[in-house]
Amino acid sequence: MDRFQLLKLENLNTSFKIMNSYYPAVDNITMDVFPNEVLAIVGESGCGKSALALSIMGLHNKERSLIKGHIYFQGTDLLSLSVSQLNKIRGKDIGMIFQDPLTALNPLMRVGQQIEESMNYHTSFSKKEKREKTLHLLEQVGIPDPRLTYNQFPHELSGGMRQRVVIAIAIACEPALVIADEPTTALDVTIQAQIMELLKTLQKKSNTGIILITHDLGVVSEMADRVAVMYAGQIVELSAVEQLFNNPLHPYTRSLLNSIPSSSSDDDRLHVIQGIVPSLQNIPRSGCRFSPRIPWIDASHHEDHPVMHEVESNHWVRCSCYKHFYFPNEKVGEK
Amino acid sequence: MLKFLLRRILIMIPQLFILSVLIFTLAKAMPGDALSGQLENAHADPKVIAEQRQKLGLDDPIQVQYIRWINHAIHGDLGMSYTHKIPVTDLIGERLWNTLLLAAATLIVSYAIAIPFGVASGRWTNSWLDKWVTCYTYFTYATPLFIFAILMMFLFSFELNLFPSGGSVDPQAVPGTLNYFISKFTHLVLPTLSGALLATSTTIQFLRNEVIDTKIQDFVATARSKGVPESKVYSRHILRNSFLPIAAFLGYDITGLIGGSVFVESIYSYPGLGQLFLDSIQQRDFTVVSALVMISGFAALLGTLLSDIILSAVDPRIRID
Ligand SMILES: Nc1ncnc2c1ncn2[C@@H]1O[C@H](COP(=O)(O)OP(=O)(O)OP(=O)(O)O)[C@@H](O)[C@H]1O
Ligand code: SF4
Ligand SMILES: [Mg+2]
């Protein structure tokens, strides 16, 4: 791909301070996001997806976290900027959609004001222009009565409506990149579909790059162009969405795919790796952090320092896992 | 809003009734009565005592006494003070204004100090400022009011001679003149500071915790993700939300100060309700005591009402109708 990257993460490392030591929750991540693409990040709870998103937005508490590496956004390293320099980019060129619409809005501020707020700092719109733009945004995100909602407080809206408002806030200044951190987890299923549909429509219309963080592989297959699978702070597989679904390689990816309820046969469900993502302090820091979850694989297959390999064009997998891996109740060599 | 007020005021009637019965019963249950407090000589002639009791209506059945008392109270007659020999309303009148003045001054000064320090301390946790402020709050929290008030009086009145040590105004000053006004003010300084400085500790700690809790809320991250400058993140998002519970306490605070500055008033012999309360208890002047307790009970009920009104004004999630 020779397109100019919108976002380029280089050896990004985000550590949190716990009892005076720093533990990386994002461990040496290198990846790109291109304009007009949807990059999905999937992985179990606690694998560092939000930590990654908040690092890009510069939203981590500086006293309790340490960020190393580079985050190039349209060529500028965001990590080299001061907060006030970053504030010229946040909200204008990068927008963020948060997970929980119930808590993401200020309870004391009218919806209209909350959407207009970013225009106060990033545009020279007059009061009237801001209001018009806001009403237009509310309409765009599917609020039935924009004029009414403009003057409402968040508590007067349903969860789905609030998430639409959160989206309106994120896209208010027409950013080039939108980061959506599990934008539908807090909503019920029918609303989830509507919100995803909305995101897709907006993305198509304005050629925005989207980082879509999600648990839901159904959503990934619908929305994403490329997928990064994360485990314990690292990417274990990165590829175009068709390749990932047709030819998943890393055992963790295969396990995730087999755990989709709708598409799994009974046979597939047996082929799900048990266990959970270890907590920050307990992630093995030397050797492979995934090997403890597949103890039946012969120790000789593991590498000391597993790195990413490009196994086919634009399909990267960590280590040589995929060559030797089998599920416990799978016949050896079945794959 | 109007309906709400009406309903709340109606609810206050049975509350006040219960309060009045309680006060009356307690006053009656106290050892001694108006008469024994008045007698200088414990060995007075029993015949005289009986006569006096008859005259004061102290021998009537208890419910008759209660109804008489409450009936008068409703008509603005809180009875005669046994010790001062003047109507209780007159006795309370002037002092009520003094107390209100002291209460308002204390409230303003304590919030004027507590708000900036509480906010700064919560915003820059673990900074030097925060450590000093925390130190200050522990110190003021642990210091008993009467010791602190006496210290203040000793230092600023006796040693430095900056402010008067007692009273509410220079008796020589003529009401309405500038001198009178200045004298009122200088008399107010020490009682106000004594009460206000100690009152700041809880407000500062409370506000500090509120700011710390609020600044990690999701909507604050939303504000930052919009590129809102940090100072505006505080003024428009964090502070407004942290002030909510403080605003709710304001109503109670006002009441507390009206009933409460007993120590400060008596140490500075400031002629307010608190001092009157203490004196009246010592002299078993129960008409005055009952009236005062009734007033502070009434103020407490008004305080809750005020709190609800303030809260509904600042928090759109709370609607009263
Ligand atoms: N501020 C923080 N301080 C300390 N540890 C943190 C902090 N934020 C996250 N962590 C830890 O970092 C790890 C990654 O957390 P993160 O929130 O990024 O996970 P996630 O992949 O977003 O999970 P979920 O799907 O539940 O949102 C977890 O072990 C979490 O406990
Ligand atoms: S094969 Fe490599 S990636 Fe897989 S568990 Fe072993 S060391 Fe880890
Ligand atoms: Mg998360």
mmCIF file of N, CA, C and O and ligand atoms in Angstrom, chain A residues 236 250-251 287-294 297-299 301-307 317-325, ligand 2:
data_model
loop_
_atom_site.group_PDB
_atom_site.id
_atom_site.type_symbol
_atom_site.label_atom_id
_atom_site.label_comp_id
_atom_site.label_asym_id
_atom_site.label_seq_id
_atom_site.Cartn_x
_atom_site.Cartn_y
_atom_site.Cartn_z
ATOM 1 N N VAL A 236 -1.513 -9.939 17.487
ATOM 2 C CA VAL A 236 -1.081 -11.291 17.125
ATOM 3 C C VAL A 236 -1.387 -11.601 15.674
ATOM 4 O O VAL A 236 -0.784 -12.497 15.085
ATOM 5 N N HIS A 250 -3.488 -17.395 13.461
ATOM 6 C CA HIS A 250 -3.071 -17.501 14.858
ATOM 7 C C HIS A 250 -4.141 -18.242 15.660
ATOM 8 O O HIS A 250 -5.341 -18.022 15.463
ATOM 9 N N PRO A 251 -3.718 -19.125 16.559
ATOM 10 C CA PRO A 251 -4.705 -19.885 17.345
ATOM 11 C C PRO A 251 -5.679 -18.991 18.088
ATOM 12 O O PRO A 251 -6.856 -19.325 18.236
ATOM 13 N N GLY A 287 9.673 -14.167 26.897
ATOM 14 C CA GLY A 287 9.137 -15.293 26.153
ATOM 15 C C GLY A 287 7.764 -14.962 25.655
ATOM 16 O O GLY A 287 7.357 -13.812 25.602
ATOM 17 N N CYS A 288 6.981 -15.970 25.313
ATOM 18 C CA CYS A 288 5.681 -15.724 24.714
ATOM 19 C C CYS A 288 4.615 -15.587 25.777
ATOM 20 O O CYS A 288 4.579 -16.325 26.747
ATOM 21 N N ARG A 289 3.728 -14.600 25.590
ATOM 22 C CA ARG A 289 2.676 -14.399 26.574
ATOM 23 C C ARG A 289 1.441 -15.229 26.270
ATOM 24 O O ARG A 289 0.509 -15.254 27.045
ATOM 25 N N PHE A 290 1.445 -15.905 25.136
ATOM 26 C CA PHE A 290 0.268 -16.700 24.780
ATOM 27 C C PHE A 290 0.461 -18.185 25.104
ATOM 28 O O PHE A 290 -0.499 -18.911 25.331
ATOM 29 N N SER A 291 1.706 -18.638 25.154
ATOM 30 C CA SER A 291 1.959 -20.070 25.345
ATOM 31 C C SER A 291 1.271 -20.680 26.568
ATOM 32 O O SER A 291 0.816 -21.823 26.497
ATOM 33 N N PRO A 292 1.129 -19.949 27.705
ATOM 34 C CA PRO A 292 0.462 -20.585 28.851
ATOM 35 C C PRO A 292 -0.974 -21.020 28.550
ATOM 36 O O PRO A 292 -1.511 -21.891 29.238
ATOM 37 N N ARG A 293 -1.597 -20.421 27.538
ATOM 38 C CA ARG A 293 -2.989 -20.790 27.283
ATOM 39 C C ARG A 293 -3.113 -21.995 26.359
ATOM 40 O O ARG A 293 -4.226 -22.489 26.145
ATOM 41 N N ILE A 294 -2.011 -22.423 25.767
ATOM 42 C CA ILE A 294 -2.076 -23.637 24.939
ATOM 43 C C ILE A 294 -0.997 -24.633 25.383
ATOM 44 O O ILE A 294 -0.075 -24.967 24.639
ATOM 45 N N ILE A 297 0.652 -27.712 23.448
ATOM 46 C CA ILE A 297 1.554 -27.610 22.302
ATOM 47 C C ILE A 297 2.990 -27.859 22.763
ATOM 48 O O ILE A 297 3.420 -27.332 23.792
ATOM 49 N N ASP A 298 3.675 -28.651 22.012
ATOM 50 C CA ASP A 298 5.024 -29.054 22.382
ATOM 51 C C ASP A 298 5.934 -27.838 22.576
ATOM 52 O O ASP A 298 5.962 -26.931 21.749
ATOM 53 N N ALA A 299 6.651 -27.830 23.677
ATOM 54 C CA ALA A 299 7.475 -26.675 24.038
ATOM 55 C C ALA A 299 8.498 -26.315 22.970
ATOM 56 O O ALA A 299 8.889 -25.159 22.825
ATOM 57 N N HIS A 301 8.150 -25.954 19.934
ATOM 58 C CA HIS A 301 7.633 -25.120 18.849
ATOM 59 C C HIS A 301 7.690 -23.635 19.161
ATOM 60 O O HIS A 301 7.557 -22.806 18.279
ATOM 61 N N HIS A 302 7.830 -23.297 20.429
ATOM 62 C CA HIS A 302 7.764 -21.885 20.799
ATOM 63 C C HIS A 302 9.062 -21.153 20.486
ATOM 64 O O HIS A 302 10.150 -21.710 20.611
ATOM 65 N N GLU A 303 8.906 -19.886 20.106
ATOM 66 C CA GLU A 303 10.086 -19.043 19.910
ATOM 67 C C GLU A 303 10.339 -18.251 21.186
ATOM 68 O O GLU A 303 9.425 -17.996 21.958
ATOM 69 N N ASP A 304 11.572 -17.838 21.397
ATOM 70 C CA ASP A 304 11.877 -17.059 22.597
ATOM 71 C C ASP A 304 11.330 -15.648 22.481
ATOM 72 O O ASP A 304 10.831 -15.078 23.444
ATOM 73 N N HIS A 305 11.455 -15.071 21.316
ATOM 74 C CA HIS A 305 10.958 -13.716 21.106
ATOM 75 C C HIS A 305 10.062 -13.693 19.880
ATOM 76 O O HIS A 305 10.510 -13.347 18.797
ATOM 77 N N PRO A 306 8.799 -14.092 20.066
ATOM 78 C CA PRO A 306 7.909 -14.197 18.900
ATOM 79 C C PRO A 306 7.753 -12.835 18.214
ATOM 80 O O PRO A 306 7.484 -11.840 18.891
ATOM 81 N N VAL A 307 7.950 -12.784 16.923
ATOM 82 C CA VAL A 307 7.761 -11.534 16.171
ATOM 83 C C VAL A 307 6.753 -11.765 15.053
ATOM 84 O O VAL A 307 6.391 -12.906 14.733
ATOM 85 N N VAL A 317 1.214 -12.450 10.969
ATOM 86 C CA VAL A 317 0.906 -13.288 12.126
ATOM 87 C C VAL A 317 2.122 -13.349 13.030
ATOM 88 O O VAL A 317 3.258 -13.385 12.555
ATOM 89 N N ARG A 318 1.857 -13.374 14.318
ATOM 90 C CA ARG A 318 2.974 -13.451 15.247
ATOM 91 C C ARG A 318 3.521 -14.876 15.306
ATOM 92 O O ARG A 318 2.761 -15.827 15.423
ATOM 93 N N CYS A 319 4.823 -14.994 15.165
ATOM 94 C CA CYS A 319 5.525 -16.245 15.436
ATOM 95 C C CYS A 319 5.140 -17.365 14.468
ATOM 96 O O CYS A 319 4.610 -17.139 13.387
ATOM 97 N N SER A 320 5.406 -18.567 14.882
ATOM 98 C CA SER A 320 5.162 -19.718 14.015
ATOM 99 C C SER A 320 4.026 -20.569 14.549
ATOM 100 O O SER A 320 3.835 -21.709 14.154
ATOM 101 N N CYS A 321 3.284 -19.962 15.480
ATOM 102 C CA CYS A 321 2.170 -20.634 16.118
ATOM 103 C C CYS A 321 1.319 -21.447 15.141
ATOM 104 O O CYS A 321 1.023 -22.611 15.366
ATOM 105 N N TYR A 322 0.924 -20.777 14.083
ATOM 106 C CA TYR A 322 -0.058 -21.359 13.178
ATOM 107 C C TYR A 322 0.435 -22.642 12.529
ATOM 108 O O TYR A 322 -0.340 -23.478 12.092
ATOM 109 N N LYS A 323 1.768 -22.835 12.479
ATOM 110 C CA LYS A 323 2.294 -24.015 11.790
ATOM 111 C C LYS A 323 2.062 -25.284 12.592
ATOM 112 O O LYS A 323 1.885 -26.358 12.041
ATOM 113 N N HIS A 324 2.078 -25.170 13.900
ATOM 114 C CA HIS A 324 2.055 -26.381 14.724
ATOM 115 C C HIS A 324 0.802 -26.523 15.566
ATOM 116 O O HIS A 324 0.595 -27.540 16.208
ATOM 117 N N PHE A 325 -0.015 -25.471 15.556
ATOM 118 C CA PHE A 325 -1.107 -25.473 16.518
ATOM 119 C C PHE A 325 -2.255 -26.395 16.112
ATOM 120 O O PHE A 325 -2.600 -26.531 14.956
HETATM 121 S S1 SF4 C 2 4.333 -20.550 18.826
HETATM 122 FE FE1 SF4 C 2 5.112 -18.511 19.227
HETATM 123 S S2 SF4 C 2 3.336 -17.224 19.433
HETATM 124 FE FE2 SF4 C 2 2.619 -19.312 19.568
HETATM 125 S S3 SF4 C 2 2.573 -19.694 21.739
HETATM 126 FE FE3 SF4 C 2 4.559 -20.407 21.027
HETATM 127 S S4 SF4 C 2 5.964 -18.688 21.262
HETATM 128 FE FE4 SF4 C 2 3.868 -17.913 21.457
#
